[in-house]
Coordinates of C-alpha atoms in Angstrom, one line a residue:
M28 CA 0.0 0.0 -0.1
T29 CA 1.3 3.4 -0.9
T30 CA 1.4 6.1 1.5
Y31 CA 1.4 9.6 0.3
V32 CA 2.8 12.4 2.6
S33 CA 1.7 15.8 2.0
T34 CA 4.5 18.4 1.5
R35 CA 2.3 21.5 1.9
S36 CA 3.5 23.4 5.2
R37 CA 1.2 24.1 7.8
R38 CA 0.3 28.0 8.1
P39 CA 1.7 29.3 11.4
R40 CA -1.2 30.4 13.8
G41 CA -1.4 34.1 14.3
F42 CA -2.9 36.3 17.1
T43 CA -6.5 36.0 17.5
L44 CA -8.4 39.4 17.9
V45 CA -9.0 38.6 21.5
E46 CA -5.5 38.1 22.1
L47 CA -4.5 41.2 20.3
L48 CA -6.9 43.4 22.4
V49 CA -5.5 41.5 25.5
V50 CA -2.0 42.6 24.6
I51 CA -2.9 46.0 23.8
A52 CA -4.9 46.3 27.3
I53 CA -1.8 45.0 29.1
I54 CA 0.6 47.6 27.3
G55 CA -1.9 50.3 28.1
I56 CA -2.0 49.5 31.8
L57 CA 1.8 49.3 32.0
V58 CA 2.1 52.7 30.5
A59 CA -0.4 54.2 32.7
L60 CA 1.4 52.7 35.6
L61 CA 5.0 53.7 34.5
L62 CA 4.2 57.2 32.9
P63 CA 3.4 59.0 36.3
A64 CA 6.8 57.4 37.8
V65 CA 8.7 58.6 34.7
Q66 CA 7.1 62.2 35.2
Q67 CA 7.8 62.3 38.8
A68 CA 11.5 61.2 38.3
R69 CA 11.7 63.9 35.7
E70 CA 10.3 66.6 38.0
A71 CA 12.6 65.4 40.8
A72 CA 15.7 66.0 38.6
R73 CA 14.2 69.5 37.6
R74 CA 13.7 70.3 41.3
A75 CA 17.2 69.3 42.2
Q76 CA 18.6 71.5 39.4
C77 CA 16.3 74.4 40.6
Q78 CA 17.7 73.9 44.1
S79 CA 21.2 73.8 42.8
N80 CA 21.1 77.0 41.0
L81 CA 19.9 78.7 44.3
K82 CA 22.9 77.1 45.9
Q83 CA 25.2 78.5 43.3
M84 CA 23.6 81.9 44.0
G85 CA 24.3 81.6 47.6
V86 CA 28.0 80.9 47.0
A87 CA 28.0 83.9 44.5
L88 CA 26.3 86.1 47.3
H89 CA 28.9 85.2 49.7
N90 CA 31.8 85.6 47.5
Y91 CA 30.5 89.1 46.7
H92 CA 30.3 89.8 50.4
D93 CA 33.8 88.6 51.0
A94 CA 35.0 91.1 48.2
H95 CA 32.8 94.1 49.3
N96 CA 32.0 93.5 52.8
C97 CA 28.2 93.6 52.1
F98 CA 25.7 92.0 50.0
P99 CA 24.6 93.5 46.5
P100 CA 21.8 96.1 46.4
G101 CA 18.5 94.9 45.1
N102 CA 18.4 97.8 42.6
I103 CA 20.0 101.2 42.6
Y104 CA 17.9 104.3 42.0
T105 CA 18.5 107.9 41.9
S106 CA 15.0 109.1 41.7
T107 CA 11.7 108.0 43.2
T108 CA 9.7 108.6 39.9
S109 CA 11.8 107.0 37.4
A110 CA 11.1 103.3 36.4
N111 CA 14.8 103.0 35.5
S112 CA 17.5 101.8 37.8
Y113 CA 21.3 101.1 37.7
A114 CA 22.7 97.6 38.1
G115 CA 20.9 95.4 40.6
W116 CA 21.6 92.0 42.4
G117 CA 21.5 90.0 39.4
V118 CA 24.2 92.0 37.5
A119 CA 26.4 92.3 40.5
M120 CA 26.7 88.5 41.0
L121 CA 27.6 87.9 37.4
P122 CA 31.5 87.7 38.1
Y123 CA 30.7 85.1 40.9
L124 CA 28.7 83.1 38.5
D125 CA 31.3 82.4 35.9
Q126 CA 30.0 85.2 33.8
E127 CA 32.8 87.7 34.1
A128 CA 33.0 88.5 30.4
L129 CA 29.3 89.3 30.3
Y130 CA 29.7 91.5 33.5
N131 CA 32.3 93.3 31.7
E132 CA 29.9 94.2 29.0
Y133 CA 27.7 96.1 31.4
N134 CA 28.3 99.9 31.6
H135 CA 27.6 100.8 35.4
D136 CA 27.4 104.6 34.4
L137 CA 24.4 103.9 32.3
L138 CA 20.9 102.9 33.1
N139 CA 19.6 99.4 32.8
S140 CA 17.3 100.5 30.0
H141 CA 20.3 102.0 28.0
N142 CA 20.5 100.0 24.7
R143 CA 24.1 98.8 25.6
N144 CA 23.1 97.4 28.9
E145 CA 19.9 95.9 27.6
L146 CA 22.0 93.7 25.2
V147 CA 23.6 92.3 28.4
L148 CA 20.2 91.7 30.1
A149 CA 18.8 89.9 27.1
R150 CA 21.3 87.0 27.7
S151 CA 19.4 84.0 28.9
L152 CA 21.3 82.4 31.9
S153 CA 20.7 78.9 32.9
V154 CA 21.6 79.5 36.5
M155 CA 18.7 82.0 36.6
R156 CA 16.2 79.4 35.1
C157 CA 14.4 76.7 37.0
P158 CA 13.8 73.8 34.5
T159 CA 10.3 73.3 35.7
D160 CA 9.4 76.7 34.3
A161 CA 9.5 76.3 30.6
S162 CA 8.2 80.0 30.2
T163 CA 11.7 81.2 31.1
I164 CA 13.1 80.3 27.5
G165 CA 13.2 83.3 25.2
H166 CA 12.7 86.9 25.7
I167 CA 9.8 89.2 26.8
D168 CA 9.2 92.9 26.8
P169 CA 8.3 93.5 30.4
A170 CA 6.8 97.1 29.7
Q171 CA 4.9 96.6 26.6
G172 CA 7.1 98.5 24.3
A173 CA 8.9 100.8 26.8
Y174 CA 11.9 98.6 26.7
D175 CA 13.5 96.1 24.5
P176 CA 13.0 92.4 25.3
I177 CA 15.1 90.9 28.1
A178 CA 15.7 87.6 29.3
P179 CA 13.1 86.2 32.1
G180 CA 14.2 84.0 35.0
S181 CA 12.7 81.9 37.8
Y182 CA 14.1 83.8 41.0
K183 CA 13.8 87.2 42.8
G184 CA 15.8 88.6 45.4
V185 CA 13.9 89.0 48.6
A186 CA 13.4 92.8 49.3
G187 CA 11.4 92.2 52.5
R188 CA 7.9 91.8 53.5
S189 CA 4.6 93.9 53.3
T190 CA 2.0 94.3 56.1
G191 CA -0.6 95.2 53.3
G192 CA -1.9 94.0 50.0
C193 CA -0.3 96.9 48.1
G194 CA 2.6 98.0 50.4
P195 CA 4.7 99.5 51.6
F196 CA 7.5 97.8 49.6
W197 CA 11.2 97.8 50.1
D198 CA 11.4 97.1 46.2
Y199 CA 9.6 100.4 45.5
P200 CA 12.0 103.5 45.6
L201 CA 9.0 106.0 46.6
H202 CA 8.1 103.9 49.6
V203 CA 11.8 103.7 50.8
D204 CA 12.4 107.5 50.2
N205 CA 9.3 108.5 52.1
G206 CA 10.0 106.1 55.1
S207 CA 6.6 104.2 54.8
A208 CA 8.7 101.1 54.2
A209 CA 9.7 100.6 57.8
P210 CA 13.3 99.3 58.6
N211 CA 11.9 96.3 60.5
V212 CA 10.4 94.9 57.3
R213 CA 13.3 95.2 55.1
G214 CA 14.9 92.1 53.4
L215 CA 18.3 91.2 52.2
L216 CA 18.1 92.5 48.7
H217 CA 16.2 95.9 48.7
V218 CA 16.2 99.3 46.7
V219 CA 19.0 101.7 47.5
G220 CA 19.9 105.0 46.6
V221 CA 16.7 106.9 47.6
G222 CA 15.9 107.3 51.3
N223 CA 18.2 104.5 52.1
S224 CA 21.6 104.0 50.5
T225 CA 22.8 101.3 52.9
T226 CA 23.0 97.8 51.8
E227 CA 22.9 94.7 54.1
S228 CA 25.7 92.7 55.4
L229 CA 26.2 89.7 57.6
R230 CA 26.3 91.8 60.5
S231 CA 23.1 93.6 59.8
V232 CA 21.2 90.2 59.5
T233 CA 20.4 90.3 63.2
D234 CA 17.5 87.8 62.7
G235 CA 20.2 85.0 61.9
T236 CA 21.4 84.0 58.5
S237 CA 19.7 80.6 58.8
K238 CA 16.5 82.4 59.4
T239 CA 16.4 85.0 56.7
F240 CA 15.5 84.5 52.9
A241 CA 18.0 85.8 50.4
V242 CA 16.4 84.7 47.0
A243 CA 13.2 82.7 46.2
E244 CA 11.3 81.5 43.2
Y245 CA 8.8 83.3 41.4
H246 CA 6.3 82.4 38.7
T247 CA 3.1 83.7 37.2
T248 CA 0.8 82.2 34.7
T249 CA -1.6 85.3 34.6
N250 CA 0.7 88.0 33.5
E251 CA 3.5 87.2 31.2
R252 CA 5.0 90.6 31.5
S253 CA 5.2 90.3 35.3
K254 CA 7.6 87.4 35.3
A255 CA 11.0 87.6 37.1
F256 CA 13.8 89.3 35.1
W257 CA 17.4 88.8 36.6
G258 CA 18.4 92.1 35.4
A259 CA 15.0 94.1 35.0
S260 CA 15.1 97.9 34.8
V261 CA 11.9 98.0 37.0
S262 CA 12.7 96.9 40.5
F263 CA 9.8 94.7 41.3
L264 CA 10.4 92.5 38.2
G265 CA 13.7 91.4 39.8
L266 CA 12.7 91.6 43.4
G267 CA 10.0 90.1 45.4
T268 CA 8.2 90.6 48.7
A269 CA 6.6 88.2 51.2
M270 CA 2.8 88.9 51.2
P271 CA 0.2 88.4 53.7
Q272 CA -1.7 85.3 52.4
S273 CA -5.0 86.6 53.7
H274 CA -4.7 89.5 51.3
L275 CA -4.1 87.0 48.2
R276 CA -6.8 84.6 48.2
G277 CA -9.0 84.1 45.3
Y278 CA -6.4 85.1 42.6
P279 CA -5.9 82.7 39.7
D280 CA -2.2 81.7 40.6
H281 CA -2.9 80.8 44.3
A282 CA -2.9 77.1 43.8
E283 CA 0.7 77.2 42.3
C284 CA 2.4 79.4 44.8
V285 CA 3.1 79.8 48.5
V286 CA 1.4 83.2 48.0
I287 CA -0.3 84.2 44.7
D288 CA 1.3 85.9 41.8
G289 CA -0.7 87.8 39.2
T290 CA -1.6 91.1 37.5
H291 CA -2.3 93.1 40.8
C292 CA 0.2 94.9 42.7
R293 CA -0.2 92.5 45.6
C294 CA 0.5 89.6 43.2
N295 CA 3.2 90.5 41.0
R296 CA 5.6 91.2 44.0
A297 CA 4.9 88.0 45.5
L298 CA 7.0 84.8 45.6
G299 CA 6.1 81.3 44.3
S300 CA 6.9 78.6 41.9
L301 CA 5.4 75.7 39.5
H302 CA 6.5 73.0 42.1
N303 CA 3.6 71.0 43.7
G304 CA 3.5 71.9 47.4
G305 CA 5.8 75.0 47.6
M306 CA 8.9 76.7 46.5
H307 CA 12.6 76.8 46.8
V308 CA 14.2 79.6 48.7
L309 CA 17.9 80.5 49.3
L310 CA 18.8 81.5 52.9
C311 CA 21.3 84.0 53.8
D312 CA 23.7 81.3 55.1
G313 CA 23.9 79.9 51.6
R314 CA 21.4 77.0 52.3
A315 CA 18.7 76.1 49.8
S316 CA 15.5 74.9 51.2
F317 CA 11.9 73.8 50.0
I318 CA 9.0 75.9 51.7
G319 CA 5.7 74.2 51.7
T320 CA 2.4 75.9 51.0
N321 CA 1.3 74.9 54.5
I322 CA 3.9 77.1 56.1
D323 CA 2.6 79.4 58.9
S324 CA 1.9 82.8 57.2
D325 CA 3.4 84.8 60.2
L326 CA 6.5 82.6 60.0
Y327 CA 6.6 83.1 56.3
M328 CA 6.6 86.7 56.5
A329 CA 9.2 86.8 59.3
L330 CA 11.6 84.8 57.3
A331 CA 11.6 87.6 54.6
T332 CA 13.2 90.3 56.9
V333 CA 16.8 90.6 58.0
A334 CA 16.1 92.6 61.3
G335 CA 12.3 92.0 62.1
A336 CA 13.1 90.7 65.6
E337 CA 10.3 88.1 65.4
G338 CA 11.9 86.0 68.1
P339 CA 13.9 82.5 68.6
G340 CA 11.1 80.4 67.6
V341 CA 11.5 81.6 63.8
A342 CA 13.2 78.8 61.9
V343 CA 13.1 77.2 58.4
P344 CA 10.9 74.0 58.5

């Protein structure tokens, strides 16, 4: 009996529709589980870099102090009515942030708003930008045509605290000149040149260097032209003030900041960040710390002054 063997190969079995759907579902579940972890890891890296930037600024501030026996001025004014100023804290720190060549391009005999100096202030510096804040990339005209576009940043020098929604402010030359900005509410990097021409030093920080803000984060989503500018002509664009939280409730950025930022005078001087739960601050002793949104309002305000005499219980959490 003859046996015939078929030489035709059997077709390999493929995925059924049900199996394919199961695989897709598994992949979707894995992506859903892993994506938040990846995003959290990236944000953790961004936060670490943000804090590292502040530590570099701390070293720069103390190197400046070693060279000049004082900390730099927040901004230098010669008039209470002019929005223009001379070199502020951001420019003063350039040589100590490995930016000596850029510093040498700045003419200290000219106002910030002079064309020559605005070319310097238009330089985007990575140390002045928190990676979490993508809005610091590029250039912005902070005064809607009054000045050329300059480079935004993520940090403001802390000029002090305010007891009211719209002042007094140690970043505002008129308030400094007329004395409404009381000495006990001034911060480390305040306006000088009118009313008060004295910069701060380690000796004048009587509240303690570990209990006093020097620089803090700043971010706003409601007003692009009120962002932080490391070399701004208008002082409050480069300086910030600790604000009473009770005055700031209800503004659009409140959820993003320790205290609100925004379009009103009480908002665009405040401090804050895009980080969930708080913001980074640099203390006068050079330490960078993360301040949570649940910080006591009175404590927060006290930490913004150099000589507020708020008592021994004041300490950074």
